[in-house]
Coordinates of C-alpha atoms in Angstrom, one line a residue:
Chain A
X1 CA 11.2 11.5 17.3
X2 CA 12.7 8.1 17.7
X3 CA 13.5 6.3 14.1
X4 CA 14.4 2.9 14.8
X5 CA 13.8 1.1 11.4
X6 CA 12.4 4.5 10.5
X7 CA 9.5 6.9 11.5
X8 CA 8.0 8.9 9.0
X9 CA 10.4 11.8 8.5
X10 CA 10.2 14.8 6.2
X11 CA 8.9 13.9 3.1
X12 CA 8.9 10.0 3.3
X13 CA 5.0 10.4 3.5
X14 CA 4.9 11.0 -0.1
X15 CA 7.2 8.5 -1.2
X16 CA 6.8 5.1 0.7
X17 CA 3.4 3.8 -0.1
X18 CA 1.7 2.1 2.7
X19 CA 2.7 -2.0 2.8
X20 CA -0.6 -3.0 1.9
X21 CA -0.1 -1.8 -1.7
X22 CA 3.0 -3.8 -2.6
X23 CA 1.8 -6.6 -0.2
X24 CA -1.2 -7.1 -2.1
X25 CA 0.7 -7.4 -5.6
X26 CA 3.6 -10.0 -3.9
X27 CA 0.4 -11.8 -2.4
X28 CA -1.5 -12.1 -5.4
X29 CA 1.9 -13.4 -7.3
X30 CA 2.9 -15.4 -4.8
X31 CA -1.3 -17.6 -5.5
X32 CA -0.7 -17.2 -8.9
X33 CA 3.0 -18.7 -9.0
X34 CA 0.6 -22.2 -7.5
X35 CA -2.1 -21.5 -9.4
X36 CA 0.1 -21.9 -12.6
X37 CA 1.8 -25.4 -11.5
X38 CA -1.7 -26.5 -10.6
X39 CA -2.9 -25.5 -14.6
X40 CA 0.3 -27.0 -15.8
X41 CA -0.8 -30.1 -13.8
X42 CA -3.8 -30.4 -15.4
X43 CA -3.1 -29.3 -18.9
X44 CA 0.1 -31.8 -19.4
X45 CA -1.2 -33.4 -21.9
X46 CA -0.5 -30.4 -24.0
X47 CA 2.8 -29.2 -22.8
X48 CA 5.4 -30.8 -24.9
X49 CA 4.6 -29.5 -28.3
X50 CA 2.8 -26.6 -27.0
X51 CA 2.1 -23.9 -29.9
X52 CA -0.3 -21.8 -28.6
X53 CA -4.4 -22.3 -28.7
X54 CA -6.6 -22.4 -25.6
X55 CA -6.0 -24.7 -22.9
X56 CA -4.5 -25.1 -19.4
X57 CA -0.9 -24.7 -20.7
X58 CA -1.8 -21.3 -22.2
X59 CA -3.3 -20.3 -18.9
X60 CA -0.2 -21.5 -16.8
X61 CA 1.6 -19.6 -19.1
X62 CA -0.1 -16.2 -18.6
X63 CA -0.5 -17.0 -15.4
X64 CA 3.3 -17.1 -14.8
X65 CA 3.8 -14.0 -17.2
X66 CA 0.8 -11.8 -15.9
X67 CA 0.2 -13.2 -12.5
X68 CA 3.5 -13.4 -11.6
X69 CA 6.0 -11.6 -13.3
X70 CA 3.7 -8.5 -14.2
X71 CA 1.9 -8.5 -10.7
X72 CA 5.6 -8.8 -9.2
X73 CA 7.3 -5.9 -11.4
X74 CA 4.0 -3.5 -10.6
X75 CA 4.3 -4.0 -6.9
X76 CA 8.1 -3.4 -7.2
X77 CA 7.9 -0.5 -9.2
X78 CA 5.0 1.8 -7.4
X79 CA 7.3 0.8 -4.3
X80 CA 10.7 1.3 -5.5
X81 CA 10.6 3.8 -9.0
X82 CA 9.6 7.0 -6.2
X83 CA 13.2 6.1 -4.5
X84 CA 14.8 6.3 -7.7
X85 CA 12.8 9.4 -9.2
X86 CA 12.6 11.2 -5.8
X87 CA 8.5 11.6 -6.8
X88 CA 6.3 10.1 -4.9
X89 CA 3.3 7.9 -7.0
X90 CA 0.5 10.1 -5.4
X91 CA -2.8 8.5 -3.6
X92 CA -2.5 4.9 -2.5
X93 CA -6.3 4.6 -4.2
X94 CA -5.1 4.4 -7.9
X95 CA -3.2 1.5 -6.8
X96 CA -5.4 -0.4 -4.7
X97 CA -7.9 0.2 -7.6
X98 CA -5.3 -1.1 -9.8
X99 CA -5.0 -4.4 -7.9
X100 CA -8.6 -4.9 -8.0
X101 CA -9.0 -4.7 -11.9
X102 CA -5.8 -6.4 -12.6
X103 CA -6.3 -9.6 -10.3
X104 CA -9.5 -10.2 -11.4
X105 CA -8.7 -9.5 -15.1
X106 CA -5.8 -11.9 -14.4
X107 CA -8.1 -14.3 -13.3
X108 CA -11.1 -14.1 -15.6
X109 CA -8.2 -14.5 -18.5
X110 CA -6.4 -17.4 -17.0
X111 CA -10.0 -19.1 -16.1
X112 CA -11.3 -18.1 -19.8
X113 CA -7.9 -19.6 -21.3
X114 CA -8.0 -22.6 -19.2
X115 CA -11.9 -23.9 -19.9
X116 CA -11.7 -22.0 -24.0
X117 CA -14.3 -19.7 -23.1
X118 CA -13.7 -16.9 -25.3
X119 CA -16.3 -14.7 -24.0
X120 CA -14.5 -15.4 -20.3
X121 CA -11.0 -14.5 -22.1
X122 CA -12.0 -11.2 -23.7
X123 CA -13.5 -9.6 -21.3
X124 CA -10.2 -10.8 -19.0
X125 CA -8.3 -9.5 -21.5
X126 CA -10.3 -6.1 -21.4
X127 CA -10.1 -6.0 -17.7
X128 CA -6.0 -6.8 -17.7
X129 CA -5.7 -4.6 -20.6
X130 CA -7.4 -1.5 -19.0
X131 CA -5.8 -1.6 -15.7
X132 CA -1.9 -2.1 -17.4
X133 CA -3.2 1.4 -19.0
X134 CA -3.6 2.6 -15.3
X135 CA -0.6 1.2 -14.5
X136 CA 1.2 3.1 -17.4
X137 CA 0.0 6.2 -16.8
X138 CA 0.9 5.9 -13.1
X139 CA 4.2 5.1 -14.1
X140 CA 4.2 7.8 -16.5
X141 CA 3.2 10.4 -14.6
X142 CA 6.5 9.5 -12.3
X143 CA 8.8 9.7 -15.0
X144 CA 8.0 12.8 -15.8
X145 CA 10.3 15.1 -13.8
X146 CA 12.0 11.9 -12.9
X147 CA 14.7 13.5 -10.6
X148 CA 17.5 11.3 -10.1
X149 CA 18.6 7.7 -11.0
X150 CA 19.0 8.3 -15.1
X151 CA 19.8 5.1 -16.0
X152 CA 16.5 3.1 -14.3
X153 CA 14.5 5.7 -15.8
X154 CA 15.2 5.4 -18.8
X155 CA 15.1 1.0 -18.9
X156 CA 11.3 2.2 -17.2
X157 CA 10.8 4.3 -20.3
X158 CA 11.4 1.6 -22.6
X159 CA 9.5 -0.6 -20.6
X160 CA 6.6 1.1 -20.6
X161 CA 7.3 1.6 -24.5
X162 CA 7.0 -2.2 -25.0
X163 CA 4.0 -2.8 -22.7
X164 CA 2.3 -0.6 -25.4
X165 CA 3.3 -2.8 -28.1
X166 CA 2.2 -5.7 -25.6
X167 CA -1.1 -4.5 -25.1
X168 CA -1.8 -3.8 -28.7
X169 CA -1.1 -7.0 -30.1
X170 CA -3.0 -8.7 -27.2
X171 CA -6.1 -6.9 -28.1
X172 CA -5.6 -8.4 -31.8
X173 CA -4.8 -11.6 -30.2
X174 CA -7.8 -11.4 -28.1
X175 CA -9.6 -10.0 -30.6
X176 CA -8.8 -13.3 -32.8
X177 CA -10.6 -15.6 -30.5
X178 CA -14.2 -13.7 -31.0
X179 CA -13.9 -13.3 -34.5
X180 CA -12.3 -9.5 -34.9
X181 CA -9.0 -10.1 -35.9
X182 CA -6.3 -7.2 -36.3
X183 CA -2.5 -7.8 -36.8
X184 CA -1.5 -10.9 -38.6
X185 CA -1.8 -14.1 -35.5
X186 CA 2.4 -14.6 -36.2
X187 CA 3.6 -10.7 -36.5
X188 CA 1.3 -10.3 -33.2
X189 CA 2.2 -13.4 -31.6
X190 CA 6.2 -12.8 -32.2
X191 CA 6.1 -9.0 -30.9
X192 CA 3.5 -9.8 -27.8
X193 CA 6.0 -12.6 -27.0
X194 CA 9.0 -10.9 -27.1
X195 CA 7.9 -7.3 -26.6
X196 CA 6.5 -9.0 -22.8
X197 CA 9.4 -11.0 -21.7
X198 CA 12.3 -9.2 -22.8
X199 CA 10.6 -5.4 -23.2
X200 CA 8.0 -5.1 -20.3
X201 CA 8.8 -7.4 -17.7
X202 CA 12.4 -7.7 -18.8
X203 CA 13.4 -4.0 -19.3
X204 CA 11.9 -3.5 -15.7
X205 CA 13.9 -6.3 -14.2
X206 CA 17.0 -5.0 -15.7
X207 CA 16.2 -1.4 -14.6
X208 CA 14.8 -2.2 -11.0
X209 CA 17.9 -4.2 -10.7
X210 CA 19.9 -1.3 -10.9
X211 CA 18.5 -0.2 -7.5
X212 CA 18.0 -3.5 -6.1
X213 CA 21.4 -5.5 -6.8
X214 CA 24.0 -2.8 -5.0
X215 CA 21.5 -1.9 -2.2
X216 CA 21.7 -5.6 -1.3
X217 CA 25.4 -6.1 -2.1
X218 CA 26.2 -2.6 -0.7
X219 CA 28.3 -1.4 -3.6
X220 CA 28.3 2.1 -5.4
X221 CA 25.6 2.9 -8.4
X222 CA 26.4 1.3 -11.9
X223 CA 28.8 3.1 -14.5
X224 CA 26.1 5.3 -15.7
X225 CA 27.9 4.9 -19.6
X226 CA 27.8 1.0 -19.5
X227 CA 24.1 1.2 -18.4
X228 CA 23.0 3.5 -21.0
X229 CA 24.4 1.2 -23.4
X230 CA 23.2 -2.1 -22.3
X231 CA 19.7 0.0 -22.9
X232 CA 20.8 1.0 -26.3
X233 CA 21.7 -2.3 -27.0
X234 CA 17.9 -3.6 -25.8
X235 CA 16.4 -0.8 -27.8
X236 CA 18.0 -2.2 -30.5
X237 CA 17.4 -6.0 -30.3
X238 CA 13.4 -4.8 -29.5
X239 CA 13.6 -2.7 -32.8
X240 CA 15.0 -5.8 -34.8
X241 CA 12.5 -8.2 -33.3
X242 CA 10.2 -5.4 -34.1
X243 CA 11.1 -5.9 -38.2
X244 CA 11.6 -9.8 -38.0
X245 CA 7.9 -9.8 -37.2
X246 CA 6.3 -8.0 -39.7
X247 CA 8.7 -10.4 -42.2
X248 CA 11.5 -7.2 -43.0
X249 CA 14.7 -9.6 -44.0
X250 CA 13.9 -12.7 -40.5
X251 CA 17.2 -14.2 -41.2
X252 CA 19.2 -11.1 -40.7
X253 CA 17.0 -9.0 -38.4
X254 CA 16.7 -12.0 -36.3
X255 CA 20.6 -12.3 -36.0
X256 CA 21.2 -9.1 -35.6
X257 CA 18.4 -9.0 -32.9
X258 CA 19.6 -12.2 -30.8
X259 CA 23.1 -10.3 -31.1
X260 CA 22.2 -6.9 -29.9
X261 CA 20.4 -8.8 -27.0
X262 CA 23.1 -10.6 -26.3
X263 CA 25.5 -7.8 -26.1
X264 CA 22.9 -6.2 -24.2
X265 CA 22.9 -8.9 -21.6
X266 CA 26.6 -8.8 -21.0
X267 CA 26.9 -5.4 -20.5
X268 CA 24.1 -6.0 -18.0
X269 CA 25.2 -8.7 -16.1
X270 CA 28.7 -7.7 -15.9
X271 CA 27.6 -4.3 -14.5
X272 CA 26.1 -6.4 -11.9
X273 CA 28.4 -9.1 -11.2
X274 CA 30.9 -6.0 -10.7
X275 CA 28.6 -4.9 -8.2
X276 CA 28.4 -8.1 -6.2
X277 CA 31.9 -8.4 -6.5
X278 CA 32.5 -5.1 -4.8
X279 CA 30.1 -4.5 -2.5
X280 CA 30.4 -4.5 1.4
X281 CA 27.9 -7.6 1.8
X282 CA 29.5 -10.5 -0.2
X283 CA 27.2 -13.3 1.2
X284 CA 23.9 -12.8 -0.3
X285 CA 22.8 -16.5 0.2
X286 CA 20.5 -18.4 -1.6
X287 CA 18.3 -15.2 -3.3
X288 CA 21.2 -14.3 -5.4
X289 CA 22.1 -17.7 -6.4
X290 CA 19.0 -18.2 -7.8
X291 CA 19.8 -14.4 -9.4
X292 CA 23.0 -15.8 -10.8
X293 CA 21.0 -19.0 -12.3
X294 CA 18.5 -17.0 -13.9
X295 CA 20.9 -14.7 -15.6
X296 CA 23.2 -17.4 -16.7
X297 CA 19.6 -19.0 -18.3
X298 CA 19.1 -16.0 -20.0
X299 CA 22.0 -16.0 -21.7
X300 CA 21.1 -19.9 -22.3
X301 CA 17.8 -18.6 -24.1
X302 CA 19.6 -16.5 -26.4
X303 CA 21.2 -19.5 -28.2
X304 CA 18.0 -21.3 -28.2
X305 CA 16.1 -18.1 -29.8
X306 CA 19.1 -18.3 -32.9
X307 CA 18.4 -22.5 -32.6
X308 CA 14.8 -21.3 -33.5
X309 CA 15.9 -18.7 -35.8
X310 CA 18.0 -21.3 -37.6
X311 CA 15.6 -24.0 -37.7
X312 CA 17.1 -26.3 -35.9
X313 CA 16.5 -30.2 -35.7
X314 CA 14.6 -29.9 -32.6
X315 CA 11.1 -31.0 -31.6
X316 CA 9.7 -28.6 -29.0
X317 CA 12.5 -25.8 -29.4
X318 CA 10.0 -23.3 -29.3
X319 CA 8.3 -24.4 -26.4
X320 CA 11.9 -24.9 -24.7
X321 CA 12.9 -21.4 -25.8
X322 CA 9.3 -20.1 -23.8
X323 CA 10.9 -22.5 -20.7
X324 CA 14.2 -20.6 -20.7
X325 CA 12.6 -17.3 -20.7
X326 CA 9.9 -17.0 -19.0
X327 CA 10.4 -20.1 -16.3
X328 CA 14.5 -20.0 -16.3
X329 CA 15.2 -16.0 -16.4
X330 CA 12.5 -14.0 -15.4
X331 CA 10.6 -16.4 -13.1
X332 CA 13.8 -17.5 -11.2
X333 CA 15.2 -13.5 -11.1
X334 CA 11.9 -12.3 -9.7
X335 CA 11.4 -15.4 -7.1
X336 CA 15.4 -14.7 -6.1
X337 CA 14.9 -10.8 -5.9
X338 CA 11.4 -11.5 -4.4
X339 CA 12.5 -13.6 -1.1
X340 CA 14.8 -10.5 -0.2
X341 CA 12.4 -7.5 -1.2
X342 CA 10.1 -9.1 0.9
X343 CA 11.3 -8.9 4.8
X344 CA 13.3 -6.6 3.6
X345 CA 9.9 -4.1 3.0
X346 CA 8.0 -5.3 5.8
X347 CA 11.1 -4.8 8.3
X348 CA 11.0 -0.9 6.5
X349 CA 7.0 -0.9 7.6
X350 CA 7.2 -2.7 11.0
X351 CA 9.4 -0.6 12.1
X352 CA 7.8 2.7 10.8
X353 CA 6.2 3.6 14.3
X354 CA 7.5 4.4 17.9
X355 CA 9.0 2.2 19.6
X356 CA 9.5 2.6 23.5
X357 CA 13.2 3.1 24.6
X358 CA 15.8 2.6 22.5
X359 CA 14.4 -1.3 21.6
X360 CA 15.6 -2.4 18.0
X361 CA 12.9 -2.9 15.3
X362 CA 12.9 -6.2 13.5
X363 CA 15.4 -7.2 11.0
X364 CA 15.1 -8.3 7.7
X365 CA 16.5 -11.9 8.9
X366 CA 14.4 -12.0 11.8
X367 CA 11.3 -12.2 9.6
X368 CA 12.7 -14.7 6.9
X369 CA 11.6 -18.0 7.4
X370 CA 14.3 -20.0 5.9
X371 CA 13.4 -23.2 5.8
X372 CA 10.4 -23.1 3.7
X373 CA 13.4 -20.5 0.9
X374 CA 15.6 -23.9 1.0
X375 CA 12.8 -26.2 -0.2
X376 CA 11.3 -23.9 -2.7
X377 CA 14.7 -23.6 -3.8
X378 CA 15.2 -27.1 -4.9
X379 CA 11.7 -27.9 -5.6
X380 CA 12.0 -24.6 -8.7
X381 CA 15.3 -25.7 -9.9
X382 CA 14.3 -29.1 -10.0
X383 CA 10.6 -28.6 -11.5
X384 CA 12.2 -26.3 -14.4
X385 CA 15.2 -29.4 -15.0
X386 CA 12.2 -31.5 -15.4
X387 CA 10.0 -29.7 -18.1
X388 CA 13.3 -29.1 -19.6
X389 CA 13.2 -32.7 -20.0
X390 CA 9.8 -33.5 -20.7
X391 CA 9.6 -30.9 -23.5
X392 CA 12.7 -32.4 -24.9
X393 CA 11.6 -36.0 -24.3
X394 CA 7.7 -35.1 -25.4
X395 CA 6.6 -36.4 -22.0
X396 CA 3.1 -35.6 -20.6
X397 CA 3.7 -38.0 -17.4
X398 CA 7.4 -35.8 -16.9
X399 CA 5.6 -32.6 -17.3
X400 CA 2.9 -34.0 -14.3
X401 CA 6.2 -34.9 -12.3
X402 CA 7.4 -31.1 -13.0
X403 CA 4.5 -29.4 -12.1
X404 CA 3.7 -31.5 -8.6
X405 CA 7.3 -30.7 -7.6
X406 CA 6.8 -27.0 -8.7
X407 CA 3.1 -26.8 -6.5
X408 CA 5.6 -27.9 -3.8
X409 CA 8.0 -25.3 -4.0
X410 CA 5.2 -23.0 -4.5
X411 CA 3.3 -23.6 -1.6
X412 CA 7.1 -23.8 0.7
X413 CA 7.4 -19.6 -1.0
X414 CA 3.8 -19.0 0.1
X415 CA 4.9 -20.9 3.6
X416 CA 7.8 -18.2 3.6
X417 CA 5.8 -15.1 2.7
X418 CA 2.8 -15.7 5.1
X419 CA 5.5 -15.9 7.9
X420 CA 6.9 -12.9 6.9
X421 CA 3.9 -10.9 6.9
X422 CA 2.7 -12.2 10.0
X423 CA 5.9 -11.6 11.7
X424 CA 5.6 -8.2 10.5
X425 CA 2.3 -7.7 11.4
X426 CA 2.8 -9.3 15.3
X427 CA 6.0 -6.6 15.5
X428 CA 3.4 -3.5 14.5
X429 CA 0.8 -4.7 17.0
X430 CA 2.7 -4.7 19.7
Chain B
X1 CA 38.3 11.3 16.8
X2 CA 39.6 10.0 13.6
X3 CA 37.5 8.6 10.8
X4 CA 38.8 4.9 10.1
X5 CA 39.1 4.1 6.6
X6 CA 35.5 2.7 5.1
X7 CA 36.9 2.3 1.9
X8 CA 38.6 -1.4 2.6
X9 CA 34.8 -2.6 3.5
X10 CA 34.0 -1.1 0.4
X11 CA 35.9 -3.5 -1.4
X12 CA 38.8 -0.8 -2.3
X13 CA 36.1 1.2 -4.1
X14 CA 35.5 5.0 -2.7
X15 CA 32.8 5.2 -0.5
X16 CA 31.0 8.6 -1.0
X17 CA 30.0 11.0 1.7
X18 CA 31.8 14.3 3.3
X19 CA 32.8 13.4 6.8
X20 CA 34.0 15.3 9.4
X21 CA 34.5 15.2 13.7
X22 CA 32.2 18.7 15.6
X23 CA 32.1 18.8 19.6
X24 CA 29.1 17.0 19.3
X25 CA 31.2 13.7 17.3
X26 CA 30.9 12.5 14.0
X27 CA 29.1 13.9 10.9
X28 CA 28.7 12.2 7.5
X29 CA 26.9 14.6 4.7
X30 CA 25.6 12.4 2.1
X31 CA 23.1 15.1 0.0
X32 CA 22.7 14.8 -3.4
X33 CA 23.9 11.2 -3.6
X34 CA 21.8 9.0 -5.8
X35 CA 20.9 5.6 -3.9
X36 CA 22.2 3.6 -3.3
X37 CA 24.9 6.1 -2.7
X38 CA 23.8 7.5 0.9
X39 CA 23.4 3.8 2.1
X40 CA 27.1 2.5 1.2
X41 CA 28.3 6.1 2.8
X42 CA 26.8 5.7 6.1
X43 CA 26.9 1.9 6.2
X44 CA 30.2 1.7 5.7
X45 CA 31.3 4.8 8.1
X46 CA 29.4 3.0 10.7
X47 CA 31.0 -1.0 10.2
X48 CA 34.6 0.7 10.4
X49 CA 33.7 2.1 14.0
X50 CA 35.1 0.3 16.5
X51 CA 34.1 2.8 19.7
X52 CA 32.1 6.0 18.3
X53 CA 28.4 5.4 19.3
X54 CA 27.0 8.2 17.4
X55 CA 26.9 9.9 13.9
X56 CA 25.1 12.3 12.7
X57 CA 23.5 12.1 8.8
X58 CA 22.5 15.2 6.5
X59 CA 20.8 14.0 4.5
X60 CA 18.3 15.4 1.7
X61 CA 15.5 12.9 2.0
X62 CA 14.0 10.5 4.6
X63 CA 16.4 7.2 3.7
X64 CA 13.4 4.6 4.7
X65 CA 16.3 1.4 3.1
X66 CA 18.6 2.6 5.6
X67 CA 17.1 1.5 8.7
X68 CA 16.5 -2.2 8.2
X69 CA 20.1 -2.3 7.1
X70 CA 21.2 -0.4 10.5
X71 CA 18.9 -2.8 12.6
X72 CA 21.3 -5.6 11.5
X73 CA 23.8 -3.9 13.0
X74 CA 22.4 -2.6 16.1
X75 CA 21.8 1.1 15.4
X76 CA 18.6 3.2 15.3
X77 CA 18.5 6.4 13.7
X78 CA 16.4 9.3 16.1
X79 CA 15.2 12.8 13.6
X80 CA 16.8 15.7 14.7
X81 CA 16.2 19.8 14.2
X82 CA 17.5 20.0 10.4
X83 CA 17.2 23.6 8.4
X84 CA 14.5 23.2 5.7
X85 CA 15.1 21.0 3.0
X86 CA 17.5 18.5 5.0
X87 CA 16.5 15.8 7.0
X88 CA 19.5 15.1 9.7
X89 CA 19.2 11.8 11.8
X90 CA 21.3 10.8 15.2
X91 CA 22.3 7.4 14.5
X92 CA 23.0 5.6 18.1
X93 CA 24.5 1.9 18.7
X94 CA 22.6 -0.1 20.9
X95 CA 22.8 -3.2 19.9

């Protein structure tokens, strides 16, 4: 049996899930990533001094956190977690049936939070909420017996922890908006905030990354110790925003939380930077600096979580500190990790079937259309610099500005991910 | 045939993998390697050949991120008779 870029060998059956499954999760992220400069377009008005309530910024938002980030980490992780746990995630159904229920709960939320429907919004919400449940439970089921790859296990573990907290307080926060409250709106809002950027999405993004980052720099696995502490570290910080919510000593929790995280971080991105230092592929190109960008923003939304802490003398710090960390570090890591997973996969699936002779499969850079990567490239660093601004400034008309120039760059990563799956699907055809 | 030294492409860091030279040429054993362990191991034996057109992997699962990576370079990998529980490829340059 010829392999080029791989035939099915022993046991890969189990393990590689057929493309369609992650495909469908990039592709839904990649319509929601426009969908959410389109709502920040219209809702612009609101942006600056945003605080929460129904509305288009609202929507933008979730569609960033859940259509985006969420959809992006759930693809990634039925995909890559088997690799790392050496179990594969069983029938491709439960995902496909997941995709279904989540999209259109992603949808139905964004839609109900955009036009303050609260009828449309909750039963969104119910829809998102049940299939994440799925989704745990799939991811769940893996870890169990999880046999290999300690150290991403366990940042899924945690992970998965926090998107229990996530969904409970987003039932209580949905719940709020058809007149059956549950936690206090602040204790629920602070851990749903926190508990889904830094825990869920975050957690995963750090784990994942311990796969991703040395199989695309081509360096040995991370120092098992440092990694396990880095997760310590986050455990911590999650704990500690944990008791600044329900009220247990904010001052000093909330220190000690943005300093566990913090710590956290380091030991994170220095594991990593080590491992882009020393692996065999040194030029990673564009992709990892938007990595690089988006970790040094992280580190960036640290201080302005302890400017908010502190109280300090700025309008919109808040909103800025939401800007930071869910446009500047987890949107920019996922888009920059995203443009490689992507040919990367679909050279892995195009070439999973005979070829004639000995006639090389496509590569990864054979179905990366670059020129669409460059302009996205400028057009997200630039839309972010804006908001930046227009938050800062309180301007509505810099906001519009942001979010046309982010719709730009949006539609250029679409432009580069419907050339990669057509390459893809013109190599299996032939 | 000698094994050239990986380890410079490696960045001075040990590469992982038992390696050794049979009749039939080169063989790199990289079971129970946690990834991206068996990737760095063969990907680097392979960039520090200058005239070997063949290795042979043991390997303990199907390593689907390996080929893409060995398509840059001009390899495929062919599956080979393995004893149960290994999976050995022929990797061949043809690029």
């Amino acid at each position: 049996m010829k392999s080029a870029s791989g035939m099915f060998l022993a046991g890969a059956g189990s393990r590689l899930l057929p493309p369609s499954i992650p495909f469908r999760f990039f592709g839904a992220a990649v319509a929601c990533h426009l969908l959410a400069w389109l709502a920040l377009l219209v809702g612009a008005e609101d942006v600056p001094r945003f605080a929460g309530g129904l509305g288009w910024p609202l929507a933008a938002l979730h569609l960033i956190t859940l259509g985006v980030l969420a959809m992006t980490a759930i693809g990634a992780s039925l995909q890559l977690l088997p690799v790392a746990t050496r179990r594969g995630v069983g029938a491709a159904r439960w995902p496909a049936a997941l995709w279904w229920l989540y999209a259109v709960g992603v949808a139905m939320l964004a839609l109900g939070m955009g036009i303050a429907s609260p009828r449309l919004l909750a039963a969104g919400a119910m829809a998102t909420i049940v299939a994440l449940a799925v989704y745990a439970a799939l991811l769940a089921r893996n870890l169990v017996g999880a046999r290999g790859m300690p150290v991403v296990v366990a940042h899924v573990w945690v992970a998965l922890a926090a998107l229990i907290v996530v969904i409970v307080t987003a039932l209580s926060l949905a719940g709020s908006y058809i007149g059956a409250p549950g936690l206090d709106r602040t204790t629920a809002l602070v851990l749903h905030i926190a508990y889904a950027t830094c825990g869920f999405v975050g957690m995963l993004a750090f784990g994942l990354s311990h796969i991703l980052v040395p199989m695309f720099a081509l360096s040995a696995a991370s120092d098992e110790r440092k990694a396990f502490a880095s997760v310590a570290l986050a455990v911590t910080a999650l704990l500690l925003v944990g008791a600044l919510a329900f009220g247990i000593a904010p001052r000093v929790t909330g220190i000690g939380a943005i300093g566990a995280g913090a710590a956290a971080v380091v030991v994170h991105v220095r594991l990593m930077a080590n491992a882009l230092a020393t692996g065999m592929r040194r030029r990673l190109g564009r992709s990892f600096v938007l990595v690089r960008i988006a970790w040094a923003l992280l580190g960036v939304s640290l201080v302005a979580g302890l400017g908010v802490l502190l109280d300090a003398p700025l309008d919109g710090s808040s909103t800025l500190l939401i800007l930071l960390l869910v446009g500047g570090w987890l949107l920019t890591f996922l888009l920059g990790i995203l443009q490689r997973i992507v040919p990367f996969l679909a050279a892995m699936h195009a070439g999973q079937r005979k070829l004639p002779g000995k006639r090389l499969p496509p590569t990864p850079s054979a179905l990366t259309a670059d020129r669409p990567l460059a302009i996205h490239f400028r057009c997200h660093l630039a839309a972010l610099a804006l908001l930046a601004v227009a938050v800062i400034a309180d301007s509505a008309w810099t906001v519009r500005l942001a979010a046309v120039v982010g719709a730009a760059g949006a539609l250029a990563f679409a432009n580069f991910f419907v050339v990669a799956l057509r390459r893809m699907n013109v190599t299996e055809a032939r | 045939m000698s094994v050239p030294n990986a380890n410079a492409l490696a960045g001075g860091a040990a590469t992982p993998g038992k390696r050794w030279t049979d009749a039939d040429g080169l063989h790199i054993d990289v079971r129970g390697l946690d990834p991206p362990g068996p990737l760095v191991a063969i990907l680097g034996l392979i960039d520090a050949l200058a005239e070997a057109s063949f290795v042979y992997v043991h390997h303990d699962r199907d390593p689907a991120m390996l080929y893409p990576e060995l398509a840059e370079r001009g390899w495929v990998a062919e599956s080979i008779a393995a004893p149960a529980g290994e999976v050995c490829l022929k990797l061949e340059r043809v690029g």
